CSV table of N, CA, C and O in Angstrom, one decimal:
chain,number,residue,atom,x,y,z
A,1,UNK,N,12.1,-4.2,-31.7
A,1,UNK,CA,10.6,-4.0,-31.7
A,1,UNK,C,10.0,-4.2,-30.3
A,1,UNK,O,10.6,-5.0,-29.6
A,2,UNK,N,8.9,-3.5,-29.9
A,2,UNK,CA,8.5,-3.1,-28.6
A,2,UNK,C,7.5,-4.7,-28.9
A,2,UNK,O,7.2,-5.2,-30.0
A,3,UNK,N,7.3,-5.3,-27.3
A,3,UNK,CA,6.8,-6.2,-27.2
A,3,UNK,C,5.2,-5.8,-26.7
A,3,UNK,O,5.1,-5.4,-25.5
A,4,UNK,N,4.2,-5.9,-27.4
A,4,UNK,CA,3.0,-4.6,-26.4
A,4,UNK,C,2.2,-5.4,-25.3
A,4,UNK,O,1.3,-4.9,-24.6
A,5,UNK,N,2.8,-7.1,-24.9
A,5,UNK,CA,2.2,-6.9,-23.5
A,5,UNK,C,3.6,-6.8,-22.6
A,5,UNK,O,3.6,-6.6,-21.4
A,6,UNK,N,4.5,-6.8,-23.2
A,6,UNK,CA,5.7,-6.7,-21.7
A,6,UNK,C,5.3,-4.9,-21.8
A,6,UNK,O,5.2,-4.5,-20.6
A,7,UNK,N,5.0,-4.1,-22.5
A,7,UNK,CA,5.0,-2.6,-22.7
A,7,UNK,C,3.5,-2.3,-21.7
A,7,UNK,O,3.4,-1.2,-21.2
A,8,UNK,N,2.8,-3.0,-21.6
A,8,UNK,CA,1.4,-3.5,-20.9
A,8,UNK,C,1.8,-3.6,-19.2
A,8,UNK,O,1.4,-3.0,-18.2
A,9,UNK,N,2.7,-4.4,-19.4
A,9,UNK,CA,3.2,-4.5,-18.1
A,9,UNK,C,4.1,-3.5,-17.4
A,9,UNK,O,4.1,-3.4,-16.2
A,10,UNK,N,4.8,-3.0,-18.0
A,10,UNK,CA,5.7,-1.8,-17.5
A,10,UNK,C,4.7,-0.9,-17.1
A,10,UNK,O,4.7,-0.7,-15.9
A,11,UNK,N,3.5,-0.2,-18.0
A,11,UNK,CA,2.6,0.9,-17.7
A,11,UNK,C,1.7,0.7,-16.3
A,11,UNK,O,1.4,1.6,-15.6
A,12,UNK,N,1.5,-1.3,-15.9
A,12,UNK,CA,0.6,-1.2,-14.8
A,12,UNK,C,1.3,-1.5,-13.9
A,12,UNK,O,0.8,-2.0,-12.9
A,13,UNK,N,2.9,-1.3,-14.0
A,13,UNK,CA,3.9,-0.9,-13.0
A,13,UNK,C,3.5,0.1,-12.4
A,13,UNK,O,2.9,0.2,-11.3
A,14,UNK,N,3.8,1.5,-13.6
A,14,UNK,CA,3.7,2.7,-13.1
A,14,UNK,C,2.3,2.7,-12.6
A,14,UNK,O,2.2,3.4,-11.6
A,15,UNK,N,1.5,2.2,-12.9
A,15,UNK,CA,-0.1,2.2,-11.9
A,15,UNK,C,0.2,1.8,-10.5
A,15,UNK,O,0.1,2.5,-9.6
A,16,UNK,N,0.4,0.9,-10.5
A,16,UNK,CA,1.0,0.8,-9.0
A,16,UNK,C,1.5,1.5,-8.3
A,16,UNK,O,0.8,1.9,-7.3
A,17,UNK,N,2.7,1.9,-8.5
A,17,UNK,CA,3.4,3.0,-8.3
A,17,UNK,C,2.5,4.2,-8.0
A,17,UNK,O,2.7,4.8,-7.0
A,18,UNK,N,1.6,4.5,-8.7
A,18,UNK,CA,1.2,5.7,-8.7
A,18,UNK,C,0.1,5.5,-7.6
A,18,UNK,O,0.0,6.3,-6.7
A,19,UNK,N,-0.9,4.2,-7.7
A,19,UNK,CA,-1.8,4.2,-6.8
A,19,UNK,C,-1.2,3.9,-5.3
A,19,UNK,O,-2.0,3.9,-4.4
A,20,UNK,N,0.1,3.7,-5.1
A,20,UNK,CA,0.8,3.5,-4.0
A,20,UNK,C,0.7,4.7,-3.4
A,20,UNK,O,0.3,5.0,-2.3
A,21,UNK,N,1.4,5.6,-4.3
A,21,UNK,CA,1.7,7.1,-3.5
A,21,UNK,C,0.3,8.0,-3.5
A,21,UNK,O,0.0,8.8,-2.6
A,22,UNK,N,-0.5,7.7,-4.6
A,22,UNK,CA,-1.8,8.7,-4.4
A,22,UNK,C,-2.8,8.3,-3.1
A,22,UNK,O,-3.7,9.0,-2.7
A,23,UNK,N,-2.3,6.9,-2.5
A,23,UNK,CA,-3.1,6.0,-1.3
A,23,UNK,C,-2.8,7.1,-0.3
A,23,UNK,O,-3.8,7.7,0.2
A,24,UNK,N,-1.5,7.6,0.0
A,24,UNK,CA,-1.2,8.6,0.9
A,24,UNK,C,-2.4,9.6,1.4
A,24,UNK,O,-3.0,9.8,2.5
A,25,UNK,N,-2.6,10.5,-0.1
A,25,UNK,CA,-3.2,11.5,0.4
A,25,UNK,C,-5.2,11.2,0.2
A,25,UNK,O,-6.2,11.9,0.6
A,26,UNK,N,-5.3,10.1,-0.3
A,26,UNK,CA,-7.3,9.5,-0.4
A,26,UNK,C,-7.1,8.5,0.3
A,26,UNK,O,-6.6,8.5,1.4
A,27,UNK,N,-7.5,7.8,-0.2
A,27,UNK,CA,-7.8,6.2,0.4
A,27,UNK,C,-7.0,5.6,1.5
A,27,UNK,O,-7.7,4.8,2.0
A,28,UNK,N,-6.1,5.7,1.9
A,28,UNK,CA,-4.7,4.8,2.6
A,28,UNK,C,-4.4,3.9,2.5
A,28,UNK,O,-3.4,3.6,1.8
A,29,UNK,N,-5.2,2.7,3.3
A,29,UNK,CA,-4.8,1.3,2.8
A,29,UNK,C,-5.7,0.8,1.7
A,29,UNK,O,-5.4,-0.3,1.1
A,30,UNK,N,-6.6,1.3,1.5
A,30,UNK,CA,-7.9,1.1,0.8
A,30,UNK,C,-7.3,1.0,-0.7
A,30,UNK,O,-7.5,0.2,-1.6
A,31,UNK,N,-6.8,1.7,-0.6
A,31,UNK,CA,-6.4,2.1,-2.2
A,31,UNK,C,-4.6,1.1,-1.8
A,31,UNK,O,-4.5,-0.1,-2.1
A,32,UNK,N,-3.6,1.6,-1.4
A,32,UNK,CA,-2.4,1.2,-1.2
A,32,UNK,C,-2.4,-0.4,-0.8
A,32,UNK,O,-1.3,-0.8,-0.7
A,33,UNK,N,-3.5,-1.3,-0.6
A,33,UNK,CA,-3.2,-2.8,-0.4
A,33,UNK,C,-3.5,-3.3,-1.7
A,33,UNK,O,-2.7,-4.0,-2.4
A,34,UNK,N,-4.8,-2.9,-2.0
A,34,UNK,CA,-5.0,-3.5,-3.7
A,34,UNK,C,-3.7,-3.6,-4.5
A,34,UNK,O,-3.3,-4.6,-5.1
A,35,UNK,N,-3.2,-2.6,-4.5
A,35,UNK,CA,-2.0,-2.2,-5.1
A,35,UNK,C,-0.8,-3.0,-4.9
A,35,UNK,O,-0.1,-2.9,-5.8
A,36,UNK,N,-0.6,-3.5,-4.4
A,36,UNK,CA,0.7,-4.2,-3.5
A,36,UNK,C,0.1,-5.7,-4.1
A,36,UNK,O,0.9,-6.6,-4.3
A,37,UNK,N,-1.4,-5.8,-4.5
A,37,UNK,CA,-1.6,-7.5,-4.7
A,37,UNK,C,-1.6,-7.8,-6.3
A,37,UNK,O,-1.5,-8.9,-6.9
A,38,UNK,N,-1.9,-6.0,-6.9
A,38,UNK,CA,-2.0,-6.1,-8.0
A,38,UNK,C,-0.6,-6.0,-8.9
A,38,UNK,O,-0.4,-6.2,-10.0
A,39,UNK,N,0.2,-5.5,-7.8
A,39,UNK,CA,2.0,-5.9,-8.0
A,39,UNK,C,2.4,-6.9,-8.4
A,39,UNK,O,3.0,-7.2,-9.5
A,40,UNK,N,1.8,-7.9,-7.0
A,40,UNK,CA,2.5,-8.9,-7.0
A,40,UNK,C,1.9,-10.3,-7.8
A,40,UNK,O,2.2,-11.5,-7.8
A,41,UNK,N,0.6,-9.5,-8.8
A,41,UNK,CA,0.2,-10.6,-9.9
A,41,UNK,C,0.7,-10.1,-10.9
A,41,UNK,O,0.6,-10.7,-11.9
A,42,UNK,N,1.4,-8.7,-11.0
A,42,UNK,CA,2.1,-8.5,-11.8
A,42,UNK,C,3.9,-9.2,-12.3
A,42,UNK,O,4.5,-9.4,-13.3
A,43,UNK,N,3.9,-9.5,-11.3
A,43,UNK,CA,5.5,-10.2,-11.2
A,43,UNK,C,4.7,-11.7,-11.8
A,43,UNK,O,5.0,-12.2,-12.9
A,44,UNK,N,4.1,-12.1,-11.3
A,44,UNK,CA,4.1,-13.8,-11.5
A,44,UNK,C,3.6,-13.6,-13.0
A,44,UNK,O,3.5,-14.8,-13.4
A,45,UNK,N,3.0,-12.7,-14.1
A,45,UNK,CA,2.8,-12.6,-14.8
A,45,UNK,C,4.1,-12.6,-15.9
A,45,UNK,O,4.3,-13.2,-16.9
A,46,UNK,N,4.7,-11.4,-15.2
A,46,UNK,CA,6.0,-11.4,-16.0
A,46,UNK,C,6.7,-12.1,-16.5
A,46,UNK,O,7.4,-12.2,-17.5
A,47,UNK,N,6.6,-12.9,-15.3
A,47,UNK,CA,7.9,-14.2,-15.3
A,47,UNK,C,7.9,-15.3,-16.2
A,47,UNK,O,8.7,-16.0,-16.8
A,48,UNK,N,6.1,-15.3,-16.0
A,48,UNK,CA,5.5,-16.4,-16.5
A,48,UNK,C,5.8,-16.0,-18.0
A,48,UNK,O,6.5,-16.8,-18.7
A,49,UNK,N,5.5,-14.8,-18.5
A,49,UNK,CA,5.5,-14.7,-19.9
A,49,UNK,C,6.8,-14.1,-20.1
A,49,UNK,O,6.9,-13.2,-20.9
A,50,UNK,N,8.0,-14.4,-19.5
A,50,UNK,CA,9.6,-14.2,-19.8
A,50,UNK,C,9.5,-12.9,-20.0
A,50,UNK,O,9.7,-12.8,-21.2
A,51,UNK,N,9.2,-11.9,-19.5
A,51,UNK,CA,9.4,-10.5,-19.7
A,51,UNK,C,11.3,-10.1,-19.4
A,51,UNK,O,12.0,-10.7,-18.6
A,52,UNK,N,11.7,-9.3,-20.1
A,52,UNK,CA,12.7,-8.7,-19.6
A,52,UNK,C,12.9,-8.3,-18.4
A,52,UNK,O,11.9,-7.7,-17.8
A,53,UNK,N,14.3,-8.6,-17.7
A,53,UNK,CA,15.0,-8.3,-16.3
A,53,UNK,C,14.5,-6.6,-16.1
A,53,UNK,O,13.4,-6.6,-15.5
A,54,UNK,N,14.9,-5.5,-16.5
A,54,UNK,CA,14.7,-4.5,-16.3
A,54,UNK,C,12.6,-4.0,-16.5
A,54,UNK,O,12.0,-2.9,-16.4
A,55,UNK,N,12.3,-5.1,-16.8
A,55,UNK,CA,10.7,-4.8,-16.8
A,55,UNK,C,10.5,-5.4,-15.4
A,55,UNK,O,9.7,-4.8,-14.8
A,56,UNK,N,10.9,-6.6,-14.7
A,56,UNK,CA,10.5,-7.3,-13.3
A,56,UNK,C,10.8,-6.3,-12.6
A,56,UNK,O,10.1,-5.8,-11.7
A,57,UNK,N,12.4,-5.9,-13.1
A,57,UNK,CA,12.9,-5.4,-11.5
A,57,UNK,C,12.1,-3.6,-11.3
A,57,UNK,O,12.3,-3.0,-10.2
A,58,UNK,N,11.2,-3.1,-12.7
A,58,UNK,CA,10.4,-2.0,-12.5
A,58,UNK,C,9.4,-2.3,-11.7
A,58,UNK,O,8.9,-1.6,-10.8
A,59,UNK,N,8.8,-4.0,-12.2
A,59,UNK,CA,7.4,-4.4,-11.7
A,59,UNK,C,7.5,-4.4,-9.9
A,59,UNK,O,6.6,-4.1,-9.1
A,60,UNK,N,9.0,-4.9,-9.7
A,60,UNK,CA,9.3,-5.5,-8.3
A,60,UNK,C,9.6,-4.0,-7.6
A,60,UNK,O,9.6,-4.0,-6.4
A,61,UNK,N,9.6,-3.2,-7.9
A,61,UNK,CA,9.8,-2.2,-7.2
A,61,UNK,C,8.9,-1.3,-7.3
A,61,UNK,O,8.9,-0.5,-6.4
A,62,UNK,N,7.9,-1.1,-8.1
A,62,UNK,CA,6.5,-0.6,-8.0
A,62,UNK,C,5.5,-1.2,-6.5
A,62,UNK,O,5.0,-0.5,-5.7
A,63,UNK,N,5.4,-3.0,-6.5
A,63,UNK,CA,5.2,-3.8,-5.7
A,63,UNK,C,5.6,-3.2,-4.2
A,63,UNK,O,4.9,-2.7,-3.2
A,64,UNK,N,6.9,-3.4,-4.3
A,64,UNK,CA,7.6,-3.0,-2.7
A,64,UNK,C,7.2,-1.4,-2.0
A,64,UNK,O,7.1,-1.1,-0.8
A,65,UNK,N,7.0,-0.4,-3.2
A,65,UNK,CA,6.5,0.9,-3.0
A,65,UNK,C,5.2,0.8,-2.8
A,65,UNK,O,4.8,1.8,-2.2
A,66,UNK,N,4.1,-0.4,-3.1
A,66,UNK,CA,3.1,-0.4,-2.6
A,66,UNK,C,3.3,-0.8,-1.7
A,66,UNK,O,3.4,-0.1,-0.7
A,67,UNK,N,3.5,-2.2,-1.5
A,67,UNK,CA,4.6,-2.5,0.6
A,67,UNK,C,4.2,-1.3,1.0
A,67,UNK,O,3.1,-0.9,1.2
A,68,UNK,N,5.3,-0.9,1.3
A,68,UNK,CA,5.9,-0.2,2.4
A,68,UNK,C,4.6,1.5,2.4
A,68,UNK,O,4.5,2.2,3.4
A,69,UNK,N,3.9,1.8,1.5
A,69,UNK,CA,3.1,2.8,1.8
A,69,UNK,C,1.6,1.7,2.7
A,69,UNK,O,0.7,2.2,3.4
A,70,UNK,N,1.5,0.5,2.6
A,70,UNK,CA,0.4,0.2,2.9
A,70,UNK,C,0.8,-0.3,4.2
A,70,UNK,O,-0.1,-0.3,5.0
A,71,UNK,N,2.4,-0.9,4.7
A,71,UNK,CA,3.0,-1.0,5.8
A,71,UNK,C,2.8,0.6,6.7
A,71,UNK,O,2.4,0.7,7.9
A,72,UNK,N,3.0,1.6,5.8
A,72,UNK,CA,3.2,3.0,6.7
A,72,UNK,C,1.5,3.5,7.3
A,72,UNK,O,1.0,4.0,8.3
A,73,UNK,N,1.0,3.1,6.0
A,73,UNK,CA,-0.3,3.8,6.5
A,73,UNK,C,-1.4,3.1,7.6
A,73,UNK,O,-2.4,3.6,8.1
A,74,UNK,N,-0.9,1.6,7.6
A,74,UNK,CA,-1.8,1.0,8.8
A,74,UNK,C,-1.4,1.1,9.9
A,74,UNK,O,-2.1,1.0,10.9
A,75,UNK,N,0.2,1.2,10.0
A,75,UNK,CA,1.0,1.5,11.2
A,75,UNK,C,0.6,2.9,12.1
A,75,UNK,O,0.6,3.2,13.3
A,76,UNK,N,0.2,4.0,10.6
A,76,UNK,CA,-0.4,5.6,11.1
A,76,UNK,C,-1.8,5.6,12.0
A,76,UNK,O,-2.3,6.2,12.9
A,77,UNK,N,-2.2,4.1,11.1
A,77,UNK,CA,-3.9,4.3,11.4
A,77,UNK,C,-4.2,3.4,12.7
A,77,UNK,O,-5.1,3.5,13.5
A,78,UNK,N,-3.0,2.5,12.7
A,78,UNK,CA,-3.2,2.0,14.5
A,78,UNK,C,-2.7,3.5,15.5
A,78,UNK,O,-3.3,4.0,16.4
A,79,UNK,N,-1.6,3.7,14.9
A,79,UNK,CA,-1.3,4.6,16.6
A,79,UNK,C,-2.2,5.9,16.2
A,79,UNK,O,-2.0,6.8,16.9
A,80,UNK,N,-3.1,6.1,15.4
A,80,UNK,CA,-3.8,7.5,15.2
A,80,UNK,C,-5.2,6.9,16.6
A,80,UNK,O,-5.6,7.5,17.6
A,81,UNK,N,-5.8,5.4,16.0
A,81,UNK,CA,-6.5,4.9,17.1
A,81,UNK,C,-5.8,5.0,18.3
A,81,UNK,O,-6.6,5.3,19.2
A,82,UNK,N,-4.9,4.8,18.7
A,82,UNK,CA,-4.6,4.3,19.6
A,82,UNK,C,-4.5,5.5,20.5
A,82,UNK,O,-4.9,5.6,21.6
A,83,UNK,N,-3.9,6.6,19.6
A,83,UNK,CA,-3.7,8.0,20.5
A,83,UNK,C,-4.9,8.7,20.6
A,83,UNK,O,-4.8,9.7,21.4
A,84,UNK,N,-6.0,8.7,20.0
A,84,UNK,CA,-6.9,9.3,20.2
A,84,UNK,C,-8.6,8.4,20.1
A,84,UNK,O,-9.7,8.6,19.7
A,85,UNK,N,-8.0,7.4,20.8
A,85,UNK,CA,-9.5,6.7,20.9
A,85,UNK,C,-8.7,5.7,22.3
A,85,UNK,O,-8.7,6.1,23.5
A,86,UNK,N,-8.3,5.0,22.1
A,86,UNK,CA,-7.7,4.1,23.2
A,86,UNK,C,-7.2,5.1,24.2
A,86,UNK,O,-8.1,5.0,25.1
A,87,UNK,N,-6.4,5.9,24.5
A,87,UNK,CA,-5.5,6.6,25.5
A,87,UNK,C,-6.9,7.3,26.3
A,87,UNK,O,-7.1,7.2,27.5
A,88,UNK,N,-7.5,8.1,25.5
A,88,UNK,CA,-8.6,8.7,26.2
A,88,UNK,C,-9.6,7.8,26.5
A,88,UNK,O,-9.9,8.2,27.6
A,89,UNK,N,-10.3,7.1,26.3
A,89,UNK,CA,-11.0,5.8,26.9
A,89,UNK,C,-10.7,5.2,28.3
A,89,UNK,O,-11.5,5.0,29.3
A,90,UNK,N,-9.2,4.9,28.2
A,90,UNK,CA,-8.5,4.4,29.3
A,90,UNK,C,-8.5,5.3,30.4
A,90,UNK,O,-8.9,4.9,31.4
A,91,UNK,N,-8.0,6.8,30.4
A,91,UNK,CA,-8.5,7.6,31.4
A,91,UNK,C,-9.4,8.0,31.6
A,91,UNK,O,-9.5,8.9,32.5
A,92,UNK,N,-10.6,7.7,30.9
A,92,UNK,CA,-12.1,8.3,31.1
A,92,UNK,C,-11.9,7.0,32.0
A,92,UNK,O,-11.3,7.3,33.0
A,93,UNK,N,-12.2,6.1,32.0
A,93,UNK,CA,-11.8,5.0,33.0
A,93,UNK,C,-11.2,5.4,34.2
A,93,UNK,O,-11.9,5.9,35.0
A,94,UNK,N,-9.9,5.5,34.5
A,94,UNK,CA,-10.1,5.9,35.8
A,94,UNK,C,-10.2,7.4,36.0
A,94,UNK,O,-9.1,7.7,36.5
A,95,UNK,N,-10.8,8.4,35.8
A,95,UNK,CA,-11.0,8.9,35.9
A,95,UNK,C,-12.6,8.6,36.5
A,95,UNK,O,-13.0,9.0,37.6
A,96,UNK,N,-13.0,8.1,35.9
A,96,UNK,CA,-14.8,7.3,36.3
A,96,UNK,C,-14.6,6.6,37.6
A,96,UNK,O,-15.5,6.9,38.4
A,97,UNK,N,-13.6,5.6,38.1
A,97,UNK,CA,-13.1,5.1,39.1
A,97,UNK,C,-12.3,5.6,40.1
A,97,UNK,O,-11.9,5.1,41.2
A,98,UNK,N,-12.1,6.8,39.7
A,98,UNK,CA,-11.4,7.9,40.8
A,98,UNK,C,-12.1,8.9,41.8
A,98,UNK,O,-11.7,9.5,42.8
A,99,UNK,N,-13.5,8.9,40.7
A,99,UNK,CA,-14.5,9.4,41.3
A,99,UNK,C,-14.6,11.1,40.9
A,99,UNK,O,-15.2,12.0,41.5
A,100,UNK,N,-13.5,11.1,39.3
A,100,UNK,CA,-13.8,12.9,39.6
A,100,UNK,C,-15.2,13.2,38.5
A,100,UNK,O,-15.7,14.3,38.4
């Protein structure tokens, strides 16, 4: 017999999961950090209420797929500043100091 909050918990796996990868193409970290914290109250949830091994290790890897997209997209969104707001700043600088 299905247990309906461990079945509760598998579904707001797949939410995770899903809001991890949908962070890509809307929100980025906006959407993809929520996600990663609402993972990781998903696990302590689990545990607490003895959920089955194969429901953590869905929960735990929903979690980590939030990681690593909210790891990729802040990492995008520094060097996106960096390459096109810092780099050209810095040579408007000497450029300003060079006298052209």
């Amino acid at each position: 017999m299905l247990n309906p909050a461990v079945e509760r918990l598998r579904s707001n796996a797949t939410m995770v999961r899903i809001m991890a990868f949908f962070s890509f193409v809307t929100l980025g970290p906006l959407l993809a950090i929520p996600a990663w914290f609402w993972g990781g109250s998903l696990v302590s949830e689990a545990q607490s209420m003895g959920a089955p091994a194969d429901v953590i290790a869905d929960i735990r890897g929903a979690r980590s797929a939030a990681m690593i997209c909210s790891v990729i997209e802040i990492v995008g969104l520094v060097v996106f500043v960096v390459i096109f707001f810092i780099i050209p700043f810095i040579i408007a600088l000497f450029a300003i100091g060079a006298g052209y």
